Amino acid sequence: MIPAAFDYTRASTVDEAVAALAGAGEDAKVLAGGQSLIPLLRLRLAAPTTLVDLGGIADLRGVREEGDTLVIGATTTHAAVIGDPLVGRYAPLLAQATATVADRQVRHRGTIGGSLAHADPAGDLPAVSVALDAVLEVAGPAGARRQVPAGEFFVDYLTTVLGPGEVLVAVRVPKRDNWSAHYEKFNRTAQAWATVGVAASVRRDNGSIAEARVALTNMASTPVRAVAVEQALAGVPATADAVAAAAEHAAEGTHPTSDLSASAEYRTHLARVLTRRAVLAALR
């Protein structure tokens, strides 16, 4: 339970963090809240030569508006996201899902950027970022910045598009004033990872569903956009029967695994049931 030896750098600016990562090479790791990384270090499932701490970079914390977009700093804690009035108004799905992350202690230390960069398919926030059409801002060497749509950020299990010397610095979420949303998940025990989760966001128009965004947690090695469900919901009456019929498409395009928590078949069943529940809850 003792980590392997490593060098430690606490950066005060994004440029310092990028430079430290670039200098350390591929064996460096970024420390944000530490709620995912520290257990891996203690179990020696990760053994970086250098740890670059982002905790001293004030610019990476907080929520602000930029026109039609919310900009959330990568080291903003889960607790701060939950309590932020801008998030509550323009991205309630994010607040709802974040409130289900682990326990209160973890939510006060863990960060939104850390959760997304960790890219665990059983984590709640990757699927939510996809459902919200979020864009992730990445800083790299020589001051380079790039914007990566959430649907393109996650590459595989615990793997993202972040390259050596790159840092996730912000999450950009489009404002959705006239949408309603809900996050529904099933886990075997309190505070456990999601067996399956569903992030649903819908926009109504005169008793019908005009648009829908649905993404699934833990139904593949990355978050899955339930495109077939979205297409089935578009233009249908906002009724329980129409939603139930659309939810039958939830598992299309997914690749659930079997493990100690659930079989692939059970996850497929859960995806359909939870999608129906999430969309109906959003409509209500």
mmCIF file of C-alpha atoms in Angstrom:
data_model
loop_
_atom_site.group_PDB
_atom_site.id
_atom_site.type_symbol
_atom_site.label_atom_id
_atom_site.label_comp_id
_atom_site.label_asym_id
_atom_site.label_seq_id
_atom_site.Cartn_x
_atom_site.Cartn_y
_atom_site.Cartn_z
ATOM 1 C CA MET A 1 0.000 0.000 0.000
ATOM 2 C CA ILE A 2 3.023 2.279 -0.426
ATOM 3 C CA PRO A 3 3.442 4.016 -3.814
ATOM 4 C CA ALA A 4 6.632 3.636 -5.830
ATOM 5 C CA ALA A 5 9.028 6.584 -5.633
ATOM 6 C CA PHE A 6 8.291 9.547 -7.923
ATOM 7 C CA ASP A 7 9.273 13.171 -8.459
ATOM 8 C CA TYR A 8 6.658 15.755 -7.476
ATOM 9 C CA THR A 9 5.964 19.156 -9.064
ATOM 10 C CA ARG A 10 3.244 21.571 -7.978
ATOM 11 C CA ALA A 11 2.538 23.908 -10.879
ATOM 12 C CA SER A 12 1.236 27.450 -10.389
ATOM 13 C CA THR A 13 0.268 28.019 -14.050
ATOM 14 C CA VAL A 14 -0.958 25.876 -16.934
ATOM 15 C CA ASP A 15 2.270 26.583 -18.829
ATOM 16 C CA GLU A 16 4.309 25.288 -15.884
ATOM 17 C CA ALA A 17 2.230 22.122 -15.744
ATOM 18 C CA VAL A 18 2.586 21.519 -19.489
ATOM 19 C CA ALA A 19 6.338 22.116 -19.341
ATOM 20 C CA ALA A 20 6.748 19.724 -16.410
ATOM 21 C CA LEU A 21 4.775 17.019 -18.212
ATOM 22 C CA ALA A 22 6.675 17.506 -21.452
ATOM 23 C CA GLY A 23 9.978 17.285 -19.619
ATOM 24 C CA ALA A 24 9.018 14.099 -17.803
ATOM 25 C CA GLY A 25 7.799 12.212 -20.870
ATOM 26 C CA GLU A 26 5.127 9.524 -21.058
ATOM 27 C CA ASP A 27 5.740 8.258 -17.513
ATOM 28 C CA ALA A 28 4.320 11.434 -15.924
ATOM 29 C CA LYS A 29 0.853 11.685 -14.365
ATOM 30 C CA VAL A 30 -1.376 14.653 -13.555
ATOM 31 C CA LEU A 31 -2.788 15.017 -10.042
ATOM 32 C CA ALA A 32 -6.063 16.942 -9.736
ATOM 33 C CA GLY A 33 -8.309 15.754 -6.899
ATOM 34 C CA GLY A 34 -6.471 12.460 -6.579
ATOM 35 C CA GLN A 35 -9.570 10.395 -5.835
ATOM 36 C CA SER A 36 -8.874 7.994 -8.722
ATOM 37 C CA LEU A 37 -5.091 8.289 -9.011
ATOM 38 C CA ILE A 38 -4.055 7.912 -5.354
ATOM 39 C CA PRO A 39 -5.612 4.440 -4.941
ATOM 40 C CA LEU A 40 -3.860 3.303 -8.128
ATOM 41 C CA LEU A 41 -0.544 4.629 -6.798
ATOM 42 C CA ARG A 42 -0.973 2.923 -3.449
ATOM 43 C CA LEU A 43 -1.752 -0.404 -5.117
ATOM 44 C CA ARG A 44 1.124 0.172 -7.578
ATOM 45 C CA LEU A 45 -1.243 -0.248 -10.497
ATOM 46 C CA ALA A 46 0.288 3.046 -11.632
ATOM 47 C CA ALA A 47 3.931 3.947 -11.100
ATOM 48 C CA PRO A 48 4.692 7.326 -12.699
ATOM 49 C CA THR A 49 8.173 8.764 -12.516
ATOM 50 C CA THR A 50 6.741 12.282 -12.079
ATOM 51 C CA LEU A 51 3.545 13.618 -10.566
ATOM 52 C CA VAL A 52 2.419 17.085 -11.667
ATOM 53 C CA ASP A 53 -0.048 18.648 -9.211
ATOM 54 C CA LEU A 54 -2.598 21.092 -10.677
ATOM 55 C CA GLY A 55 -3.962 22.133 -7.281
ATOM 56 C CA GLY A 56 -2.045 25.417 -7.244
ATOM 57 C CA ILE A 57 -3.467 26.741 -10.526
ATOM 58 C CA ALA A 58 -6.273 29.128 -9.583
ATOM 59 C CA ASP A 59 -7.320 29.660 -13.210
ATOM 60 C CA LEU A 60 -8.496 26.053 -13.427
ATOM 61 C CA ARG A 61 -11.164 26.459 -10.745
ATOM 62 C CA GLY A 62 -14.680 27.859 -10.977
ATOM 63 C CA VAL A 63 -17.615 28.280 -13.365
ATOM 64 C CA ARG A 64 -18.193 31.234 -15.663
ATOM 65 C CA GLU A 65 -20.334 32.220 -18.637
ATOM 66 C CA GLU A 66 -19.026 32.905 -22.132
ATOM 67 C CA GLY A 67 -21.998 33.809 -24.284
ATOM 68 C CA ASP A 68 -24.077 30.670 -24.836
ATOM 69 C CA THR A 69 -21.544 28.465 -23.058
ATOM 70 C CA LEU A 70 -20.679 27.540 -19.483
ATOM 71 C CA VAL A 71 -16.941 27.184 -18.915
ATOM 72 C CA ILE A 72 -16.054 24.930 -15.982
ATOM 73 C CA GLY A 73 -12.435 24.818 -14.856
ATOM 74 C CA ALA A 74 -10.957 21.334 -14.844
ATOM 75 C CA THR A 75 -10.037 21.358 -11.132
ATOM 76 C CA THR A 76 -13.465 22.544 -10.009
ATOM 77 C CA THR A 77 -14.571 20.033 -7.382
ATOM 78 C CA HIS A 78 -17.693 17.934 -7.697
ATOM 79 C CA ALA A 79 -19.161 19.706 -4.673
ATOM 80 C CA ALA A 80 -18.612 23.104 -6.294
ATOM 81 C CA VAL A 81 -20.278 21.918 -9.520
ATOM 82 C CA ILE A 82 -23.301 20.624 -7.607
ATOM 83 C CA GLY A 83 -23.766 23.897 -5.746
ATOM 84 C CA ASP A 84 -23.099 26.306 -8.608
ATOM 85 C CA PRO A 85 -26.216 28.308 -9.633
ATOM 86 C CA LEU A 86 -25.120 28.569 -13.276
ATOM 87 C CA VAL A 87 -24.784 24.800 -13.540
ATOM 88 C CA GLY A 88 -28.138 24.350 -11.806
ATOM 89 C CA ARG A 89 -29.838 26.646 -14.307
ATOM 90 C CA TYR A 90 -28.156 25.789 -17.594
ATOM 91 C CA ALA A 91 -26.845 22.225 -17.090
ATOM 92 C CA PRO A 92 -28.958 20.528 -14.401
ATOM 93 C CA LEU A 93 -28.093 17.100 -15.817
ATOM 94 C CA LEU A 94 -24.471 17.689 -14.828
ATOM 95 C CA ALA A 95 -25.447 18.706 -11.293
ATOM 96 C CA GLN A 96 -27.746 15.685 -10.898
ATOM 97 C CA ALA A 97 -25.175 13.181 -12.095
ATOM 98 C CA THR A 98 -22.341 14.723 -10.076
ATOM 99 C CA ALA A 99 -24.446 14.411 -6.918
ATOM 100 C CA THR A 100 -24.408 10.616 -7.401
ATOM 101 C CA VAL A 101 -20.605 10.373 -7.586
ATOM 102 C CA ALA A 102 -19.195 8.215 -4.765
ATOM 103 C CA ASP A 103 -19.691 9.863 -1.344
ATOM 104 C CA ARG A 104 -19.553 13.342 0.136
ATOM 105 C CA GLN A 105 -15.875 13.108 1.026
ATOM 106 C CA VAL A 106 -14.909 12.158 -2.534
ATOM 107 C CA ARG A 107 -17.112 14.892 -3.995
ATOM 108 C CA HIS A 108 -15.295 17.507 -1.910
ATOM 109 C CA ARG A 109 -11.887 16.409 -3.221
ATOM 110 C CA GLY A 110 -12.551 14.946 -6.651
ATOM 111 C CA THR A 111 -12.678 17.210 -9.707
ATOM 112 C CA ILE A 112 -14.674 17.279 -12.919
ATOM 113 C CA GLY A 113 -11.517 17.319 -15.042
ATOM 114 C CA GLY A 114 -9.965 14.471 -13.121
ATOM 115 C CA SER A 115 -13.064 12.342 -13.603
ATOM 116 C CA LEU A 116 -13.175 12.984 -17.351
ATOM 117 C CA ALA A 117 -9.440 12.516 -17.908
ATOM 118 C CA HIS A 118 -9.513 9.248 -15.924
ATOM 119 C CA ALA A 119 -12.026 7.984 -18.525
ATOM 120 C CA ASP A 120 -13.462 5.111 -16.539
ATOM 121 C CA PRO A 121 -16.480 3.828 -18.523
ATOM 122 C CA ALA A 122 -18.246 3.173 -15.206
ATOM 123 C CA GLY A 123 -17.771 6.805 -14.154
ATOM 124 C CA ASP A 124 -20.831 9.033 -14.297
ATOM 125 C CA LEU A 125 -19.453 12.197 -15.892
ATOM 126 C CA PRO A 126 -18.047 10.919 -19.209
ATOM 127 C CA ALA A 127 -21.509 9.871 -20.445
ATOM 128 C CA VAL A 128 -23.033 13.101 -19.141
ATOM 129 C CA SER A 129 -20.462 15.171 -21.039
ATOM 130 C CA VAL A 130 -21.387 13.303 -24.224
ATOM 131 C CA ALA A 131 -25.132 13.805 -23.668
ATOM 132 C CA LEU A 132 -24.578 17.532 -23.114
ATOM 133 C CA ASP A 133 -22.478 17.935 -26.274
ATOM 134 C CA ALA A 134 -19.689 19.297 -24.090
ATOM 135 C CA VAL A 135 -16.382 20.379 -25.583
ATOM 136 C CA LEU A 136 -13.177 19.727 -23.649
ATOM 137 C CA GLU A 137 -10.414 22.325 -23.832
ATOM 138 C CA VAL A 138 -6.898 20.905 -23.860
ATOM 139 C CA ALA A 139 -3.648 22.838 -23.373
ATOM 140 C CA GLY A 140 -0.414 21.571 -24.893
ATOM 141 C CA PRO A 141 3.219 22.550 -25.444
ATOM 142 C CA ALA A 142 4.142 25.992 -26.792
ATOM 143 C CA GLY A 143 0.822 27.453 -25.641
ATOM 144 C CA ALA A 144 -1.241 25.363 -28.063
ATOM 145 C CA ARG A 145 -4.914 24.917 -27.230
ATOM 146 C CA ARG A 146 -7.449 22.639 -28.890
ATOM 147 C CA GLN A 147 -11.157 21.981 -28.464
ATOM 148 C CA VAL A 148 -12.215 18.329 -28.428
ATOM 149 C CA PRO A 149 -15.909 17.311 -28.552
ATOM 150 C CA ALA A 150 -16.690 14.966 -25.677
ATOM 151 C CA GLY A 151 -17.748 12.260 -28.117
ATOM 152 C CA GLU A 152 -14.218 12.227 -29.538
ATOM 153 C CA PHE A 153 -12.308 12.632 -26.260
ATOM 154 C CA PHE A 154 -12.699 9.059 -24.975
ATOM 155 C CA VAL A 155 -10.718 6.507 -26.981
ATOM 156 C CA ASP A 156 -10.824 3.280 -24.959
ATOM 157 C CA TYR A 157 -10.899 1.992 -21.393
ATOM 158 C CA LEU A 158 -9.042 4.558 -19.219
ATOM 159 C CA THR A 159 -7.716 6.139 -22.428
ATOM 160 C CA THR A 160 -8.331 9.584 -23.916
ATOM 161 C CA VAL A 161 -6.938 11.686 -26.744
ATOM 162 C CA LEU A 162 -4.656 13.517 -24.287
ATOM 163 C CA GLY A 163 -1.073 13.214 -25.453
ATOM 164 C CA PRO A 164 2.219 13.638 -23.570
ATOM 165 C CA GLY A 165 2.516 17.184 -22.300
ATOM 166 C CA GLU A 166 -1.218 17.909 -22.625
ATOM 167 C CA VAL A 167 -3.572 18.965 -19.820
ATOM 168 C CA LEU A 168 -7.362 19.143 -19.733
ATOM 169 C CA VAL A 169 -8.042 22.715 -18.593
ATOM 170 C CA ALA A 170 -11.771 23.328 -19.022
ATOM 171 C CA VAL A 171 -15.117 21.785 -19.865
ATOM 172 C CA ARG A 172 -17.358 23.876 -22.135
ATOM 173 C CA VAL A 173 -21.057 23.063 -21.848
ATOM 174 C CA PRO A 174 -23.685 24.638 -24.140
ATOM 175 C CA LYS A 175 -26.433 26.388 -22.196
ATOM 176 C CA ARG A 176 -29.775 24.613 -22.412
ATOM 177 C CA ASP A 177 -32.479 26.827 -21.007
ATOM 178 C CA ASN A 178 -35.458 25.030 -22.528
ATOM 179 C CA TRP A 179 -34.325 21.437 -22.035
ATOM 180 C CA SER A 180 -35.131 19.113 -19.141
ATOM 181 C CA ALA A 181 -32.869 16.308 -18.036
ATOM 182 C CA HIS A 182 -32.369 13.371 -15.711
ATOM 183 C CA TYR A 183 -29.575 10.971 -14.777
ATOM 184 C CA GLU A 184 -30.599 7.446 -13.819
ATOM 185 C CA LYS A 185 -28.175 4.765 -12.701
ATOM 186 C CA PHE A 186 -28.161 1.365 -11.082
ATOM 187 C CA ASN A 187 -25.441 0.294 -8.684
ATOM 188 C CA ARG A 188 -25.404 -2.762 -6.453
ATOM 189 C CA THR A 189 -24.338 -0.897 -3.321
ATOM 190 C CA ALA A 190 -24.300 2.716 -2.200
ATOM 191 C CA GLN A 191 -21.257 4.657 -3.451
ATOM 192 C CA ALA A 192 -20.335 1.892 -5.912
ATOM 193 C CA TRP A 193 -19.546 2.450 -9.574
ATOM 194 C CA ALA A 194 -22.551 2.413 -11.896
ATOM 195 C CA THR A 195 -23.498 -1.017 -13.210
ATOM 196 C CA VAL A 196 -25.285 0.978 -15.934
ATOM 197 C CA GLY A 197 -26.223 4.651 -16.081
ATOM 198 C CA VAL A 198 -28.293 6.752 -18.471
ATOM 199 C CA ALA A 199 -27.950 10.506 -19.052
ATOM 200 C CA ALA A 200 -31.034 11.883 -20.810
ATOM 201 C CA SER A 201 -31.805 15.417 -21.955
ATOM 202 C CA VAL A 202 -34.984 16.289 -23.877
ATOM 203 C CA ARG A 203 -36.654 19.322 -25.410
ATOM 204 C CA ARG A 204 -40.448 19.369 -25.684
ATOM 205 C CA ASP A 205 -42.578 21.200 -28.209
ATOM 206 C CA ASN A 206 -46.390 21.284 -27.933
ATOM 207 C CA GLY A 207 -46.739 17.897 -26.270
ATOM 208 C CA SER A 208 -44.132 16.161 -28.409
ATOM 209 C CA ILE A 209 -40.432 15.468 -28.022
ATOM 210 C CA ALA A 210 -38.625 17.802 -30.412
ATOM 211 C CA GLU A 211 -35.090 16.609 -29.622
ATOM 212 C CA ALA A 212 -33.337 14.213 -27.274
ATOM 213 C CA ARG A 213 -29.781 13.495 -26.188
ATOM 214 C CA VAL A 214 -29.132 10.141 -24.500
ATOM 215 C CA ALA A 215 -25.780 8.651 -23.448
ATOM 216 C CA LEU A 216 -24.977 5.448 -21.584
ATOM 217 C CA THR A 217 -22.540 4.702 -18.781
ATOM 218 C CA ASN A 218 -20.696 1.360 -18.609
ATOM 219 C CA MET A 219 -22.149 -0.158 -21.782
ATOM 220 C CA ALA A 220 -18.806 -0.229 -23.626
ATOM 221 C CA SER A 221 -15.168 0.728 -23.064
ATOM 222 C CA THR A 222 -16.173 4.382 -23.625
ATOM 223 C CA PRO A 223 -19.416 6.334 -23.100
ATOM 224 C CA VAL A 224 -21.996 5.465 -25.754
ATOM 225 C CA ARG A 225 -24.335 7.937 -27.433
ATOM 226 C CA ALA A 226 -27.692 6.164 -27.831
ATOM 227 C CA VAL A 227 -28.306 7.519 -31.323
ATOM 228 C CA ALA A 228 -31.046 5.008 -32.152
ATOM 229 C CA VAL A 229 -33.012 6.108 -29.079
ATOM 230 C CA GLU A 230 -32.579 9.771 -29.973
ATOM 231 C CA GLN A 231 -33.868 9.150 -33.482
ATOM 232 C CA ALA A 232 -36.811 7.109 -32.187
ATOM 233 C CA LEU A 233 -37.788 9.884 -29.758
ATOM 234 C CA ALA A 234 -37.607 12.760 -32.230
ATOM 235 C CA GLY A 235 -41.086 14.033 -33.052
ATOM 236 C CA VAL A 236 -43.066 11.440 -31.068
ATOM 237 C CA PRO A 237 -45.709 12.314 -28.456
ATOM 238 C CA ALA A 238 -44.312 12.758 -24.949
ATOM 239 C CA THR A 239 -46.142 9.687 -23.674
ATOM 240 C CA ALA A 240 -45.044 6.662 -21.674
ATOM 241 C CA ASP A 241 -45.801 4.273 -24.538
ATOM 242 C CA ALA A 242 -43.752 6.261 -27.074
ATOM 243 C CA VAL A 243 -40.814 6.522 -24.667
ATOM 244 C CA ALA A 244 -40.956 2.808 -23.845
ATOM 245 C CA ALA A 245 -40.881 1.922 -27.540
ATOM 246 C CA ALA A 246 -37.886 4.192 -28.144
ATOM 247 C CA ALA A 247 -36.036 2.816 -25.104
ATOM 248 C CA GLU A 248 -36.028 -0.658 -26.655
ATOM 249 C CA HIS A 249 -33.278 0.635 -28.960
ATOM 250 C CA ALA A 250 -31.000 1.611 -26.058
ATOM 251 C CA ALA A 251 -28.527 -1.265 -26.400
ATOM 252 C CA GLU A 252 -27.964 -0.823 -30.134
ATOM 253 C CA GLY A 253 -24.327 -0.133 -30.905
ATOM 254 C CA THR A 254 -23.160 -1.013 -27.376
ATOM 255 C CA HIS A 255 -20.615 -3.620 -26.252
ATOM 256 C CA PRO A 256 -21.314 -4.361 -22.579
ATOM 257 C CA THR A 257 -18.984 -6.658 -20.691
ATOM 258 C CA SER A 258 -19.674 -9.363 -18.136
ATOM 259 C CA ASP A 259 -18.032 -9.064 -14.726
ATOM 260 C CA LEU A 260 -18.713 -9.698 -11.046
ATOM 261 C CA SER A 261 -21.337 -6.942 -10.992
ATOM 262 C CA ALA A 262 -23.460 -8.013 -13.956
ATOM 263 C CA SER A 263 -23.544 -10.070 -17.122
ATOM 264 C CA ALA A 264 -23.612 -8.426 -20.535
ATOM 265 C CA GLU A 265 -27.200 -9.609 -20.961
ATOM 266 C CA TYR A 266 -28.261 -8.001 -17.693
ATOM 267 C CA ARG A 267 -26.563 -4.741 -18.636
ATOM 268 C CA THR A 268 -28.472 -4.764 -21.920
ATOM 269 C CA HIS A 269 -31.713 -5.173 -19.999
ATOM 270 C CA LEU A 270 -30.754 -2.393 -17.591
ATOM 271 C CA ALA A 271 -29.926 -0.021 -20.453
ATOM 272 C CA ARG A 272 -33.464 -0.340 -21.810
ATOM 273 C CA VAL A 273 -35.166 -0.042 -18.436
ATOM 274 C CA LEU A 274 -33.054 2.872 -17.210
ATOM 275 C CA THR A 275 -33.380 4.736 -20.511
ATOM 276 C CA ARG A 276 -37.156 4.589 -20.233
ATOM 277 C CA ARG A 277 -37.004 5.795 -16.634
ATOM 278 C CA ALA A 278 -34.531 8.590 -17.382
ATOM 279 C CA VAL A 279 -36.459 10.001 -20.337
ATOM 280 C CA LEU A 280 -39.795 9.847 -18.520
ATOM 281 C CA ALA A 281 -38.264 11.518 -15.472
ATOM 282 C CA ALA A 282 -36.854 14.265 -17.684
ATOM 283 C CA LEU A 283 -40.256 14.799 -19.306
ATOM 284 C CA ARG A 284 -41.879 15.146 -15.897
#
